[in-house]
XYZ file of C-alpha atoms in Angstrom:
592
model
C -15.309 30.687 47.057
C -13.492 31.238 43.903
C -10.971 29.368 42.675
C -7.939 30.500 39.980
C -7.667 27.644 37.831
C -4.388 29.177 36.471
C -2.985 28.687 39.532
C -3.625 25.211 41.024
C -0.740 23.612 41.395
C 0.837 21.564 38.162
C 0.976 17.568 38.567
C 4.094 15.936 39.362
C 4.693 13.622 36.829
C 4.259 9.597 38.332
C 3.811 6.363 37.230
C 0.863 3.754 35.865
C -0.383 0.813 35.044
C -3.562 -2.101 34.472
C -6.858 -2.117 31.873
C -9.207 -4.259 28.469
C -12.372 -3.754 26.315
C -14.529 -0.650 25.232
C -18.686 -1.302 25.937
C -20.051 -0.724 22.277
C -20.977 3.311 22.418
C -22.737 4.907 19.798
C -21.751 8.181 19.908
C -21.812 11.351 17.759
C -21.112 14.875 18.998
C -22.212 17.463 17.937
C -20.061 20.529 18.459
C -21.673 24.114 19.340
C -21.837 27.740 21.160
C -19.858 27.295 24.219
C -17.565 30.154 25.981
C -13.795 28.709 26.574
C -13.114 28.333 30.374
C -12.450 31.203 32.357
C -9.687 32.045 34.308
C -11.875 31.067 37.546
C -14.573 28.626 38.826
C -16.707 28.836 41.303
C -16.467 25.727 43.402
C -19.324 25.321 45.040
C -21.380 22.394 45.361
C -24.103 20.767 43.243
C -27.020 22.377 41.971
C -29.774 21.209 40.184
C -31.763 23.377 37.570
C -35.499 22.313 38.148
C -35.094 21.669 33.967
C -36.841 17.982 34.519
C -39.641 19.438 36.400
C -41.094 16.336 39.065
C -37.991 13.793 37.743
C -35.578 16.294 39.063
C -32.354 15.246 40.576
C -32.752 14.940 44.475
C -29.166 15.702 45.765
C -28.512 14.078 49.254
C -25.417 16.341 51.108
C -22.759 14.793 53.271
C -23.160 10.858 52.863
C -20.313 9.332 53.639
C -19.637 6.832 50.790
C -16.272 4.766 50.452
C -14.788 6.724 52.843
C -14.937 10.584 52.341
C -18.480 12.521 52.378
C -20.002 12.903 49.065
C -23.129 14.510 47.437
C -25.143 11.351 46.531
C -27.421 11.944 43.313
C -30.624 10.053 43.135
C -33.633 10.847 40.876
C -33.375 11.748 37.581
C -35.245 11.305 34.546
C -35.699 7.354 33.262
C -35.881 6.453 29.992
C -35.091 2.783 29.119
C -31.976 1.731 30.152
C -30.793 5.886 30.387
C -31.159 7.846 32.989
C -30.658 11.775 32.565
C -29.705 14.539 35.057
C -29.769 18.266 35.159
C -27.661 20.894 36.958
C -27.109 24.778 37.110
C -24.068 24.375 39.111
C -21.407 20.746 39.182
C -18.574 21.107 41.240
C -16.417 18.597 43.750
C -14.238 20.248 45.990
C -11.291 18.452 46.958
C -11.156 15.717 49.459
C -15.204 15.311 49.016
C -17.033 13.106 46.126
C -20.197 12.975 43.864
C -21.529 9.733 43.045
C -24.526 9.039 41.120
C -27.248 6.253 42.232
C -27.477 3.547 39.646
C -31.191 2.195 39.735
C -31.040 -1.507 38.589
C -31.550 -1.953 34.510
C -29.849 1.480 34.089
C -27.070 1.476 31.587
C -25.676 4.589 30.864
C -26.039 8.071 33.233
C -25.863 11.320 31.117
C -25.871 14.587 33.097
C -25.568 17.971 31.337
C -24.884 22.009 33.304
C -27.207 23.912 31.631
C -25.357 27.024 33.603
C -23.095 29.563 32.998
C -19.993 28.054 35.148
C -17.232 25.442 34.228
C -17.198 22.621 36.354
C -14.118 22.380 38.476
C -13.834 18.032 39.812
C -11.307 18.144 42.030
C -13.073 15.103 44.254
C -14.029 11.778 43.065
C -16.855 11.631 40.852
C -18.539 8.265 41.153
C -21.429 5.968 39.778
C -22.861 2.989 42.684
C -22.914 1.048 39.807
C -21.821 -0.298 36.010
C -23.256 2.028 34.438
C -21.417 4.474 32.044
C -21.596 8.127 32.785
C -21.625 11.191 30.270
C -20.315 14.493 32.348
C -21.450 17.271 29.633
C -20.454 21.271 30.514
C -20.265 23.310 27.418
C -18.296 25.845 29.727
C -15.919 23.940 30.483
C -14.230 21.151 32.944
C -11.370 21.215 35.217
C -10.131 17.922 36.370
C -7.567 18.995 39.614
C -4.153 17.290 41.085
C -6.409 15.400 43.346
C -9.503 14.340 41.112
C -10.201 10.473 40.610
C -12.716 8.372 38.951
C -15.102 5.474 40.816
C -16.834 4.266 38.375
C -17.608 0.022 37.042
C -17.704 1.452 33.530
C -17.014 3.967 30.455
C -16.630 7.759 30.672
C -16.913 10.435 28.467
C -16.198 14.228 29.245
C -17.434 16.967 27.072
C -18.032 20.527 26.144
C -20.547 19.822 23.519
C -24.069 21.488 23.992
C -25.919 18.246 23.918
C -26.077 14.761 23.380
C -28.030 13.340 20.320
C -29.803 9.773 19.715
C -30.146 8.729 16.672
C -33.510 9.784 15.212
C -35.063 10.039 18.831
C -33.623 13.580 19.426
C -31.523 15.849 21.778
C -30.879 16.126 25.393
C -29.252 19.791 24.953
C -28.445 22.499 27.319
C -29.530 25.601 24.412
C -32.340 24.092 24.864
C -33.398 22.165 28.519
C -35.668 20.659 28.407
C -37.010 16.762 30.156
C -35.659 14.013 27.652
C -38.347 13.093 25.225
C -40.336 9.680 26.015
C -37.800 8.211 22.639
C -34.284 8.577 24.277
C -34.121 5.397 25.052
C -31.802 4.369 22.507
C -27.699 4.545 22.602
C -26.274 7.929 21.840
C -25.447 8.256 18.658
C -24.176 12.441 18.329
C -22.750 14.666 20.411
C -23.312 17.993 19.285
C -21.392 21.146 19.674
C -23.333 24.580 18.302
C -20.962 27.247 20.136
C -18.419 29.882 18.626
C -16.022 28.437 21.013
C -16.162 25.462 22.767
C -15.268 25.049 26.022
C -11.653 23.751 27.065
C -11.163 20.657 28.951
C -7.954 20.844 31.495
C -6.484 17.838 33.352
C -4.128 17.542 36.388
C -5.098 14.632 38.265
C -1.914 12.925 39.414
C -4.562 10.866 41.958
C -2.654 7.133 42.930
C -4.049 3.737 42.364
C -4.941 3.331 45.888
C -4.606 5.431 48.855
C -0.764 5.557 50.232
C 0.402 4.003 47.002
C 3.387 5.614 44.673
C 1.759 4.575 41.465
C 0.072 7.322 40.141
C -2.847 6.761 37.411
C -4.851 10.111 37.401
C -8.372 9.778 36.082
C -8.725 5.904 35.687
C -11.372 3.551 33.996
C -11.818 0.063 35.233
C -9.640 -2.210 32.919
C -10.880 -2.548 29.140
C -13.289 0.093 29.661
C -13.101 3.798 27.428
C -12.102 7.314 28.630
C -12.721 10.031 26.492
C -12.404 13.752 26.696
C -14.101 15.622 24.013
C -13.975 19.412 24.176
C -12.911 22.900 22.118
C -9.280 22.390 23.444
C -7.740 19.722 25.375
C -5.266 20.759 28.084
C -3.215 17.737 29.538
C -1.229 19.980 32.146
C 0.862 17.189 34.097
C -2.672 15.429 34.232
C -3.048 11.565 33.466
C -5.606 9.196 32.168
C -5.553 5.440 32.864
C -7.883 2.763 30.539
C -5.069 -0.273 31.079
C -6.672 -2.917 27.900
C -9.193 0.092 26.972
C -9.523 2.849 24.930
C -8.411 6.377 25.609
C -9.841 8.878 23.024
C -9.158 12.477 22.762
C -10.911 15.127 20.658
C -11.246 19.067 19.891
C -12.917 20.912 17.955
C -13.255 25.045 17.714
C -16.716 25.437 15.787
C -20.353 24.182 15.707
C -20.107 20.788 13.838
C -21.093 16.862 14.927
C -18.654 14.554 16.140
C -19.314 11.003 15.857
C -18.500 7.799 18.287
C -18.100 4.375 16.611
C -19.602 1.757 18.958
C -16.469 0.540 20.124
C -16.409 3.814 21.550
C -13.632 5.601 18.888
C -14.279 9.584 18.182
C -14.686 10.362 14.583
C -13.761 14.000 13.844
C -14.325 14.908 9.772
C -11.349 16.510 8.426
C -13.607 19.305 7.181
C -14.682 20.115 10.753
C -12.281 22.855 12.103
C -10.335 21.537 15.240
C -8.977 22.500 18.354
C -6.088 21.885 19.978
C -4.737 19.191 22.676
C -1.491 19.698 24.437
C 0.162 17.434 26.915
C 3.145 19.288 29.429
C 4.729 18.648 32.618
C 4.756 14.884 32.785
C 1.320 13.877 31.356
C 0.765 10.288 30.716
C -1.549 8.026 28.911
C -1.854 5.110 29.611
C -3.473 1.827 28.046
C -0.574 -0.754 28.740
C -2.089 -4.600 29.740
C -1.936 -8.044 28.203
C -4.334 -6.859 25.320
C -5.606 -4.481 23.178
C -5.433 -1.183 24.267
C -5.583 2.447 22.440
C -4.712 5.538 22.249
C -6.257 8.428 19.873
C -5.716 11.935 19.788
C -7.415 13.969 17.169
C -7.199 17.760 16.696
C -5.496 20.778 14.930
C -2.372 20.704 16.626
C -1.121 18.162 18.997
C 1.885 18.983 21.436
C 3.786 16.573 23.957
C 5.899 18.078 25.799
C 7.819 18.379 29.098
C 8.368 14.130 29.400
C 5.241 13.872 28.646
C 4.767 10.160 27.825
C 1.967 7.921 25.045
C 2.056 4.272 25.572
C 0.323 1.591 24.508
C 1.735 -2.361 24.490
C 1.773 -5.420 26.426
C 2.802 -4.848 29.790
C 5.268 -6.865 31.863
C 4.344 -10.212 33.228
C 0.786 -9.664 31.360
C -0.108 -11.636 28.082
C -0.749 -14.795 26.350
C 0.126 -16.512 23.451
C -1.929 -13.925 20.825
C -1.974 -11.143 22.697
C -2.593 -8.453 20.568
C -1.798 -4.777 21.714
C -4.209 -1.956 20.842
C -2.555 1.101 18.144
C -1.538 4.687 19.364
C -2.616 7.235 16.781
C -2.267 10.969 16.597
C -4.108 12.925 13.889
C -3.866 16.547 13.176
C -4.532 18.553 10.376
C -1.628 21.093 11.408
C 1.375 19.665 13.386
C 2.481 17.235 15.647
C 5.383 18.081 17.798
C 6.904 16.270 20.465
C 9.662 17.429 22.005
C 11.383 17.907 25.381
C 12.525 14.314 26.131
C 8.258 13.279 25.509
C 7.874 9.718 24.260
C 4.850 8.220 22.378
C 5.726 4.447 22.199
C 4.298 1.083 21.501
C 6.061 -1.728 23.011
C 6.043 -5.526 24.825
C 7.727 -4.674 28.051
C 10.266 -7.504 29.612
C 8.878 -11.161 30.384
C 5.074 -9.618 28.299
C 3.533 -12.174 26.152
C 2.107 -10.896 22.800
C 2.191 -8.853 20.260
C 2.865 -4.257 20.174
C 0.558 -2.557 18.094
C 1.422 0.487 15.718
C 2.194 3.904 16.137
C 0.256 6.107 13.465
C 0.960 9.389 13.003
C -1.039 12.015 10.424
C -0.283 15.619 10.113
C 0.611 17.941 8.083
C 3.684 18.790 9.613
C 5.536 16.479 12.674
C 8.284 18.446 14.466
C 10.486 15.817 16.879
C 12.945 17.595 18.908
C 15.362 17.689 21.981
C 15.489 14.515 22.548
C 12.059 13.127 22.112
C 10.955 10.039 20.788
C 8.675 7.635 18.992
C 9.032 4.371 19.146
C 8.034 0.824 19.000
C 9.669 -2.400 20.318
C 9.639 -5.541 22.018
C 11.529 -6.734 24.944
C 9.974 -9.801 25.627
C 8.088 -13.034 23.507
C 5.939 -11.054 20.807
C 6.614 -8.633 17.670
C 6.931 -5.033 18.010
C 4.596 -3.016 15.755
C 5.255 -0.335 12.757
C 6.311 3.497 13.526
C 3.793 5.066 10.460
C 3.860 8.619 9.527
C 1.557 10.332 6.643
C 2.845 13.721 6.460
C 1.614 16.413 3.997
C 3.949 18.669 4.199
C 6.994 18.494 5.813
C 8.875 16.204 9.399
C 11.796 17.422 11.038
C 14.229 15.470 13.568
C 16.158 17.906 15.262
C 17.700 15.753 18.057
C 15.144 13.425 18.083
C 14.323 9.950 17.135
C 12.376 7.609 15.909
C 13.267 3.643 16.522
C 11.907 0.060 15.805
C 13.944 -2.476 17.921
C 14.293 -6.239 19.020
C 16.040 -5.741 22.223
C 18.580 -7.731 24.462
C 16.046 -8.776 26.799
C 14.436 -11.248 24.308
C 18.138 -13.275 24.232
C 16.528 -15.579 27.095
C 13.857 -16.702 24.984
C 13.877 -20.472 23.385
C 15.900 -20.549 20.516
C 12.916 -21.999 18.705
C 11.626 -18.576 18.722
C 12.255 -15.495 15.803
C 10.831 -12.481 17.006
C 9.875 -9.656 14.334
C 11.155 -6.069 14.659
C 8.918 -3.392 13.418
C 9.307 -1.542 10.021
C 9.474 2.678 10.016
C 7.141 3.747 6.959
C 7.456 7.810 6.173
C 5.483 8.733 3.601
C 5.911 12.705 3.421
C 6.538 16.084 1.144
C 9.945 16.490 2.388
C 12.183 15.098 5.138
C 14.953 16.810 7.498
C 17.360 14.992 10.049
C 19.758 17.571 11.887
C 21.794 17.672 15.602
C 22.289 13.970 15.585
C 18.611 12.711 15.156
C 18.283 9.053 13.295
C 16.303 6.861 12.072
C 16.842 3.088 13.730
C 15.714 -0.309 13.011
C 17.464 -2.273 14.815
C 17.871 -5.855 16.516
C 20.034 -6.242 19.824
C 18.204 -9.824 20.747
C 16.697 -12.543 18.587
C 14.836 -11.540 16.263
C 14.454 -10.081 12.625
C 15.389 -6.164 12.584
C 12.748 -4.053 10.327
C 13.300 -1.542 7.347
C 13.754 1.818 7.089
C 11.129 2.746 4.108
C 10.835 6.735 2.962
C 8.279 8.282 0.152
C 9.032 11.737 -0.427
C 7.619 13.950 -3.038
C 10.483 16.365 -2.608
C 13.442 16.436 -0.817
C 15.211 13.824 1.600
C 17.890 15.823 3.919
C 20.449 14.199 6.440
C 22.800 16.869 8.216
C 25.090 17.121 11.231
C 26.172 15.761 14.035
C 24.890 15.422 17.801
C 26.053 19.338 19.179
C 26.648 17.766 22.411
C 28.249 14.496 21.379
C 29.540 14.449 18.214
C 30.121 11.175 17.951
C 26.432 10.648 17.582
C 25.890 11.301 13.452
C 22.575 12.032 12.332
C 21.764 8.963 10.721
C 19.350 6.109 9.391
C 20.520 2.785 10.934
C 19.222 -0.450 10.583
C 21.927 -3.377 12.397
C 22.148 -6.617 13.581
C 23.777 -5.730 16.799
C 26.771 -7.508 18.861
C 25.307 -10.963 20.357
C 22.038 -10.530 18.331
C 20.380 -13.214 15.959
C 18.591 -12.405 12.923
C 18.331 -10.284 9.847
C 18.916 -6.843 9.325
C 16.332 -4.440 7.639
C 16.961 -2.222 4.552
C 17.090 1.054 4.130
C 14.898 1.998 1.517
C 14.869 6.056 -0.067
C 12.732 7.106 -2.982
C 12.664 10.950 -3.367
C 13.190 13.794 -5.770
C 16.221 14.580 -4.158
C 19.059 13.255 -1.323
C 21.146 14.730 0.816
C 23.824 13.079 3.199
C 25.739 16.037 4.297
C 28.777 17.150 7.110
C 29.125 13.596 8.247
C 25.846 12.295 8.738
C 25.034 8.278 7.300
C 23.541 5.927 6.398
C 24.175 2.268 7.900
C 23.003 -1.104 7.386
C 25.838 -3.902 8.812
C 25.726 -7.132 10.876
C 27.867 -6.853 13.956
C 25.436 -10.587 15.290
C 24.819 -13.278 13.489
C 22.738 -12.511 10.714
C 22.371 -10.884 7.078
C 22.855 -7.010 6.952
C 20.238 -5.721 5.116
C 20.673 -3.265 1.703
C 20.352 0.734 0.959
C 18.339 1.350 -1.425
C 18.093 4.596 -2.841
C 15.797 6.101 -6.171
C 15.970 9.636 -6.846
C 14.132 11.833 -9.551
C 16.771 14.314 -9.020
C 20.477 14.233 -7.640
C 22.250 12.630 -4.794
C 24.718 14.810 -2.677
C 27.227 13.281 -0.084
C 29.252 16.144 1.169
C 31.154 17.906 4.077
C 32.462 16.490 7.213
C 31.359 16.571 11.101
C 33.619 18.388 13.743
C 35.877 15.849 14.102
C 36.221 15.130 10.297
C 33.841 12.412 9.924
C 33.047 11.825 6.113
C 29.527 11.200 4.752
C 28.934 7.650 3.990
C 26.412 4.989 2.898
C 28.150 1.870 4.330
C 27.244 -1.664 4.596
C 29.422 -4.079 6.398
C 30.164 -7.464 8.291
C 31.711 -6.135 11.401
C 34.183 -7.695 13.430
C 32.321 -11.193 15.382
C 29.996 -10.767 12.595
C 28.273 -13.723 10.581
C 26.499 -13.094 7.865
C 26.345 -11.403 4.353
C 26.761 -7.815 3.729
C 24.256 -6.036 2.399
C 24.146 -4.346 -0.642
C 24.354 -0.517 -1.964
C 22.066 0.778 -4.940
C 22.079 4.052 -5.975
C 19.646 5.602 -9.229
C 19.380 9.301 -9.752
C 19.882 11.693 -12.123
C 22.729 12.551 -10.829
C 25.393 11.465 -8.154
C 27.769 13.792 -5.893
C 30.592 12.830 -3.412
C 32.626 15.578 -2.203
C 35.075 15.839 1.038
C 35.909 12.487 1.193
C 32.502 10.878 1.168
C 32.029 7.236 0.205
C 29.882 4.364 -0.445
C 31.395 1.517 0.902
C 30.222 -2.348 1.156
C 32.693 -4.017 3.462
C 33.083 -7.301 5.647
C 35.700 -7.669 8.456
C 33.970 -10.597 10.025
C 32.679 -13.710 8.536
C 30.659 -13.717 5.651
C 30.825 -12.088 1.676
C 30.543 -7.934 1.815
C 28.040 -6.892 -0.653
C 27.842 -4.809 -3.758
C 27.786 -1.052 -5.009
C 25.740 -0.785 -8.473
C 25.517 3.494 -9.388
C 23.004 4.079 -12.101
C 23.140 7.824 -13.041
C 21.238 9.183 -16.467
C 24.065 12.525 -16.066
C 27.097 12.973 -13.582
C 28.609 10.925 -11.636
């Protein structure tokens, strides 16, 4: 039977949660010759290739194991604590399973297709064991709507052509054959020597248990890693649950080496030419807990679209006194685009203990649009963590944001207790807002807002107004809001040039109790505030004291070469609630 993998049906996009620690993997891949999967598979069972001669894999049909009948895989070549398999053929068909025997003192399982077929999981794949298991199919792997994981530890997916370790050598599929008497060390390489490499796709929309509504995909036990390594990387609807783990995704489009850092982290050179990973219809990663927990993508281009949704954090009801949430990082050497209402966020949930980790972004261009975010935050007794982006070239908001908040739901904590907003540090060639996107640091409960900091080598533009609410300006905020407690953050601009333009702004007030923060803003070049929204809203850089405010207003500093207001634009530092408004100091070395 053939199956069209073009046409199985797309995930519907569910929910998650659970995970914690990453076994200390070795890994480098090494990337070669591998045809990108095919527009079918042929699902039929699993077939070993006779490669390991009298340590062959014996293949037991029709066991039932945890309740569905499975292929149970014993035999195998031993070697130390590694145990190696070989197939022509590796396929689950739904509503069946594969599970691999796990002989005691075994570690790790590795188990490479040395034929010409992607594999197509769209059982359970399982180890009767701890052990981690390496699935390796230079052809490719499909992982389908109803594909799970049953495993006690770590996985890694892969279209490399083999696995290297260390000095001891390869187990390949260019070149099968048994696994010399030395690989008995951890894998230290995986290594890819096709043309093309083989594609990796993900559906699985699989629940935590059976009947349940929470959906977690393709899940590692809790602080274990999940990686999927492979020419592209095709999230369609598909999830991946490591709840306090690591979740690691890699592509790459030529023969090259790809490295894994013993806590089980893909290293991917910059000079090795990538793939691409997209995420659509829904897909979710996952590593929310009560600690650590992360998330990296590495490739060309990186898409998330569709509500597709990145989180890391502390979870709710999970957490300790330090707790310290894992990072989320995406790193491409072409663009990053999120878009479609797709969120990549680091946050402590409500009534979480402990601390968010960092969003990281590097690219050389980041496109957020249509309502997408990044974000980090906390709602509940711990810091949220710092939105960074490293951008070569060039990061447009187009009705998107990007926010750092403290919010309401930390108003119930003690008193005693100052909770730390996150800063948003853009460090880019140029920099465009449009259609209402903004820039917020913000607190709405107790707790210290962060700062708005932007490096650009050339040009800083904010334009427009929301096109379907245009009382939504494209902005950069950072506030104090109504009923809040604690300082606002600054807004801090250093570029060649600025532009504030058809009523967008720039706002730093106190509307809580609390200091506004300042705008700062250094340019080599000019400043232009100009033109009005569609309702006749002026461009402004305004600080204020708002109405049940407390606190001081923050301050307005402006150094360029030159300085521009046109159509009624202002800089304004105001108080109409209690406390002193700050101060507007212009230094300009021509017009003003």
């Amino acid at each position: 039977m053939r199956l069209p993998i073009c046409t199985l049906p797309p995930a519907a996009h569910g929910t998650r949660r659970e995970a914690v620690t990453v076994s200390p993997l070795a890994i480098a891949i090494s990337l070669g010759l591998c045809a990108a999967l095919p527009s079918t598979v042929r699902a039929q069972a699993i077939v070993e290739d006779g490669t390991l001669g009298g340590e062959s894999s014996v293949i037991t049909r029709d066991v039932l194991i945890r309740g569905i009948l499975s292929d149970r895989i014993d035999g195998g070549a031993r070697r130390g604590a590694n145990l190696f398999h070989s197939f022509e053929q590796f396929n689950i068909d739904a509503g069946r399973g594969a599970y691999f025997a796990n002989p005691a003192g075994v570690e790790a399982i590795f188990s490479r297709v040395t034929g010409n077929d992607p594999s197509s999981i769209l059982g359970r794949l399982g180890v009767l064991g701890s052990a981690d298991l390496y699935f390796l199919n230079p052809n490719g792997i499909l992982f389908g709507p109803a594909a799970s994981l049953d495993l006690q530890g770590s996985f890694l997916a892969t279209t490399a052509s083999a696995f290297r370790f260390g000095d001891a050598g390869l187990y390949s599929t260019t070149a099968p054959a048994a696994p010399s008497p030395l690989l008995t060390v951890n894998p230290s390489a995986l290594f890819f020597n096709q043309v093309t490499a083989g594609t990796i796709v993900n559906r699985s929309v699989t629940p935590i248990a059976p009947g349940s509504t929470f959906l977690v995909g393709l899940r590692v036990p809790n602080g274990q890693s999940l990686t999927l390594l492979g020419g592209d990387v095709q999230m369609e609807g598909g999830q991946l649950s490591a709840f306090g783990g690591r979740i690691d995704i890699g592509a790459v489009a030529t023969s090259g080496t790809v490295l894994l850092n013993p806590n089980g982290s893909l290293v991917i050179s910059n000079g090795l030419v990538r793939g691409d990973v997209t995420f659509t219809n829904g897909a979710i990663l996952d590593v929310l807990l009560g600690d650590k927990g992360d998330i990296n993508v590495t490739a060309r281009n990186i898409s998330v679209l569709g509500d597709s949704e990145l989180q890391a954090g502390i979870a709710s009801t999970f957490g300790a006194a330090g707790s310290q949430a894992g990072d989320l990082r995406l790193n491409a050497t072409g663009t990053v685009r999120i878009a479609e209402g797709s969120l990549v966020r680091n946050r402590v949930n409500e009534n979480a203990i402990g601390n968010a980790g960092n969003v990281e972004i590097v690219a050389n261009q980041l496109v957020v649009l249509d309502s997408a975010q990044i974000s980090t935050s906390t709602l509940g007794r711990g810091n949220a963590g710092n939105v960074i982006l490293t951008v070569g070239d060039r990061i447009l908001l187009d009705g998107g944001d990007i926010f750092s908040r403290v919010g309401a739901e930390t108003l119930a904590l003690d008193d005693s207790i100052q909770l730390q907003g996150g800063n948003i540090q853009i460090t880019t060639g140029s920099l465009v807002l449009t259609n209402g996107a903004q820039l917020q640091a913000n607190t709405d409960g107790q707790g210290n807002a962060g700062s708005i900091l932007i490096r650009a080598r050339e040009d800083v533009t904010f334009q427009g107004r929301s096109p379907t609410d245009t009382t939504l300006p494209t902005a950069a905020f950072s506030r104090v809001d109504a009923g809040a407690t604690g300082r606002g953050g600054n807004i801090d601009i250093q570029s060649r040039n600025l532009f504030v333009l058809d009523g967008a702004r720039l706002i730093a007030g106190t509307l809580g109790t609390g200091d506004s923060g300042d705008i700062i803003i250094n340019a080599t070049g000019r400043i232009r505030f100009a033109g009005t929204g569609p309702n006749g809203q002026t461009s402004v850089a305004f600080t204020n004291v708002e109405g049940a405010g407390k606190g001081r207003g923050g301050d307005i500093s402006i150094t360029a070469e030159s300085v521009e207001l046109a159509d009624g634009a202002q800089f304004v530092a105001s108080t109409e609630g209690q406390g002193d408004a700050g101060s507007v100091t212009i230094r300009a070395t021509g017009d003003v």
